[in-house]
Amino acid sequence: MKARWFTLTMLFLGFSSLVAQSGWYWQNPLPQGNRLEDAYFFDLYNGWAVGEHGTILFTNDQGESWIKQKSGTTDVLYAVWFQMADDGWAVGQNGTILHWDGVTWEAQESNFEGLLYDVHFITSQIGWVVGQDATVLHTVNGGETWSVLTTDFYAQHYFSVCFLNENEGYLAGAAGFNGVIKYTNNGGTTWSNEIIPANRMNAIWMEDLNSGWAVGDNGALFHKSGAEGQWTLQSTGSDVNLTSVHALNPQQVWVVGEAGSIFHSNNEGVTWFAENSQVVNNLNAVFILDGESGWTVGDKGDISHTLNGGGTWTPQSLGPTGYLRDISFNLPGLGVVVGDDGVIYRTYDEGETWVQEVSNTSQDLYALDLAWHNYTRDVLVAVGYGGTIMRKFWEPDLLDEPWQLRPYDHAEDLYGIDMRGSNGWVAGHFGSIARTENFGKTWEIKHQDLGYHLYDIQFPSPNYGWAVGMSAKILHSEDTGESWTEQISPVYTNFNAVYFCDLRVGWAVGLNGTIIHTVDGGRNWTQQNSGTTNMLTDVFFTDENNGWVAGNHGTILHTSNGGNTWAKQISGTSNLLFAVYFSDPATGWVCGEKGTILHTLDGGGTTYFQIYPREDIEKEILDLQTTEDVLTIEEPSGTKAPGITRLVGLEVNLEAVEHTAVGDLTIMLSHDGVTDTLMHQSGDEGDNIIKMRLSDAASVPIDSASVPFTGSFEPYKPLSAFSGLDPYGDWTLRIYDSQTGNTGRLQAWSLKLFIGADEDPGTGVGPLPVSEPTTSQLLNYYPNPVRGSARIEYLVPHSDWVELSLFNLAGQKLKVLVSSKKAAGVHEKMWDASGFDEGIYILQIKTGSFVDAKKVVVAK
């Protein structure tokens, strides 16, 4: 018996909200993947953690869930301190001092531009901050003003501070190649050396003037005790760098450090016990609230929690944290990500949960592609180090089908892959390009050159392809990859990725923020202004206008005009991003180092979408005649800022077209004076169109459609012809039957409109607000019919209480699926229908006085 997908080796979920979030948000690791530097719990439930890229996380349930708070900065925050639940401070890079008033974090003027490493308050008014270059800052008015207490020890850097009262305090840091522990009895105006350890000291905790601990590099651990308050060297038995110390009292002490190290003493440091943190990454802070509850935070967003004084530690952060190199998606919601050490993860719900697969390799995997075969079967191929090529067939009844290593008689690393049905191409070291014609079963070398490496390859059609790489190499083939000619780049650099929308329009990206563009198939390339010097690693376009680029330092760039202007999007991380993928102009992912997977449902903050259905039409399709149906989209009521609402993309969904010879049909769409041909006697002979998605972002042309006429396809003519138009008004679908002897009916179709707003490429500020619908709607559910389980999508235009319920045809309420307050946006709900009989049911959504309903078919 085959195992269900959710019983595989590793399932990481939790923290993920069903509420769609604006811009980019974390899907892995969770709750986020930026390095965390410090944590503070005001009580058993309410706590904060701060770290890289201005990250501030808040929990009110002991860390079971964490909410990201807006810090207003991308600077690293090194420390956090709370005097009251509505009175806290965070400090970090560039002299950053933030104050929490219970509602927002506001910047305070520090009069300092360097690194601030620690903060300590003894009252709501009196506090100190320490940092690089022997900096000590002091406030007596809650941070409204900070005074700089200068010292003569500019070669010293202070990493930790602890005050016992207004006058007496300690700090720890580095003094040249040594460490330093200092004491003041006048509020920090002057300091005297207590001890100069041989190692940098990273943290200090004091119980009183004669009792405390300080920890540092190479296992350095000093204890101050006795009537004289002498510092003595202790040992945990390990020489790892120690980063933080926290004690409940002179007896109970915890220390953390590199490689997930936690050490605990219950006898004033006479003996130390190693505790299992369940973490392998570096830990940067420990906070012990009482004898039972404590937390640690560290690199790659790690959070661990104990409820028994450190006897056991439980991770509160989930997900892999290695290098994830490439990501790809296909309908219905199937996604795969690959990375170093042979890791492969798969999702069936667009990334809300990820499952680790048995890859049968330990080699680093650099690229993958999902090769469409038909609606129910895909070929997954991943490539990587030393000529590794892994292949797997995916189909619903073969969930346990293993990944298999395919023969490849060359040892070159492979960095790029593109699959189109049974055909595929890989590119890598020494200019190697190989081709398969049998779904990746065997590969044949077509090109090699010892002078350079190739990092990406793409074939927008079976015959025409491009490969890019070192030394400004751009190679082009017009014969399925049998031969290659070199094209001329306008700039000399290494190119990391290439993407073509069609045989004319393409882009390549690389080092130093380089973006080049062609509109004539590469005969001429021109450079575009990316607005960054960061390395760019990948590029993806959903049509010739809408595109995204990913790169180093968390870089995500977006264009809605083919690259004439590029705007920086807020990724929320500084991690290196390796790959970007979009399934439509709103829905996308990026992946990168430290297990980073980010997801967006609004184009990264630029695009709003809505689905408009036409159902129960039942219009006849007659021989040699044209059938018309009009979908009228009314403009939402309310004031709309002029010039900011525009169509940036659309999808046409032919939900149900009954016809015994689909190849006889020509289907067109008209709006606002523009007519576009969706299908023109396309595909193989066969009957009926059921849930066919036509999108410029699809990788399979409509001419390749085969029975059943279901799935995602490129239309006969690009839908980008409608871009820039006003989305409101009449949309007319026309179906012409060119042959006699076959008739049918148009039963249902829908439009998914993507509405965008202009960005400011100079500042990277997000889009202006766009008009949103004024009513809640049941947007969609799939699969249709429902077999086993279904995903339901619904839209809430304004924050409101939502009830989503299931009824039978007699009007009896069978199940309440959602009953809670929801924020504005698109939401999702998974429904397990396995316990329901076959038949027709009604889904109903209620928000305030609004009610909407939709029929649902359950099949076995």
Coordinates of N, CA and C in Angstrom, one line a residue, residues 612-617 629-631 652-657 669 731-733 746-751:
Y612 N -13.6 36.7 -11.7 CA -15.0 37.0 -12.1 C -15.5 35.8 -12.8
P613 N -16.5 35.1 -12.3 CA -17.0 33.9 -12.9 C -18.2 34.1 -13.8
R614 N -18.4 33.3 -14.8 CA -19.7 33.2 -15.6 C -20.1 31.8 -15.6
E615 N -21.2 31.5 -14.9 CA -21.6 30.1 -14.7 C -23.0 29.8 -15.2
D616 N -23.3 28.5 -15.4 CA -24.6 28.1 -15.8 C -25.1 28.9 -17.1
I617 N -24.2 29.0 -18.1 CA -24.5 29.8 -19.3 C -25.4 29.0 -20.2
D629 N -20.6 35.4 -25.5 CA -21.1 35.6 -24.1 C -20.3 36.8 -23.5
V630 N -21.1 37.6 -22.8 CA -20.5 38.9 -22.3 C -20.4 38.8 -20.7
L631 N -19.2 39.1 -20.2 CA -19.0 39.2 -18.8 C -18.8 40.7 -18.5
V652 N -7.5 33.5 -18.5 CA -8.8 33.1 -18.9 C -9.0 31.6 -18.5
N653 N -10.0 31.3 -17.8 CA -10.3 29.9 -17.4 C -11.6 29.5 -18.1
L654 N -11.4 28.5 -19.0 CA -12.5 27.9 -19.7 C -12.9 26.7 -18.8
E655 N -13.9 27.0 -18.0 CA -14.3 26.0 -17.0 C -15.0 24.8 -17.6
A656 N -15.9 25.1 -18.6 CA -16.7 24.0 -19.2 C -17.2 24.4 -20.6
V657 N -16.6 23.8 -21.6 CA -17.0 24.0 -23.0 C -17.2 22.6 -23.5
L669 N -11.2 36.6 -27.3 CA -11.7 37.4 -26.2 C -11.5 38.9 -26.6
W731 N -16.4 42.3 -21.2 CA -15.5 41.3 -21.8 C -16.3 40.3 -22.5
T732 N -16.0 40.1 -23.8 CA -16.8 39.3 -24.7 C -16.0 38.1 -25.1
L733 N -16.5 36.9 -24.9 CA -15.9 35.6 -25.3 C -16.7 35.2 -26.5
L746 N -21.5 26.2 -24.5 CA -20.6 27.0 -23.6 C -21.4 27.0 -22.3
Q747 N -20.7 26.4 -21.2 CA -21.4 26.3 -19.9 C -20.8 27.2 -18.9
A748 N -19.5 27.4 -18.8 CA -18.9 28.2 -17.8 C -17.5 28.7 -18.2
W749 N -17.2 30.0 -17.8 CA -15.8 30.5 -18.0 C -15.6 31.6 -17.0
S750 N -14.4 32.0 -16.8 CA -14.1 33.0 -15.8 C -12.8 33.8 -16.2
L751 N -12.7 35.0 -15.7 CA -11.5 35.8 -15.8 C -10.8 36.0 -14.5

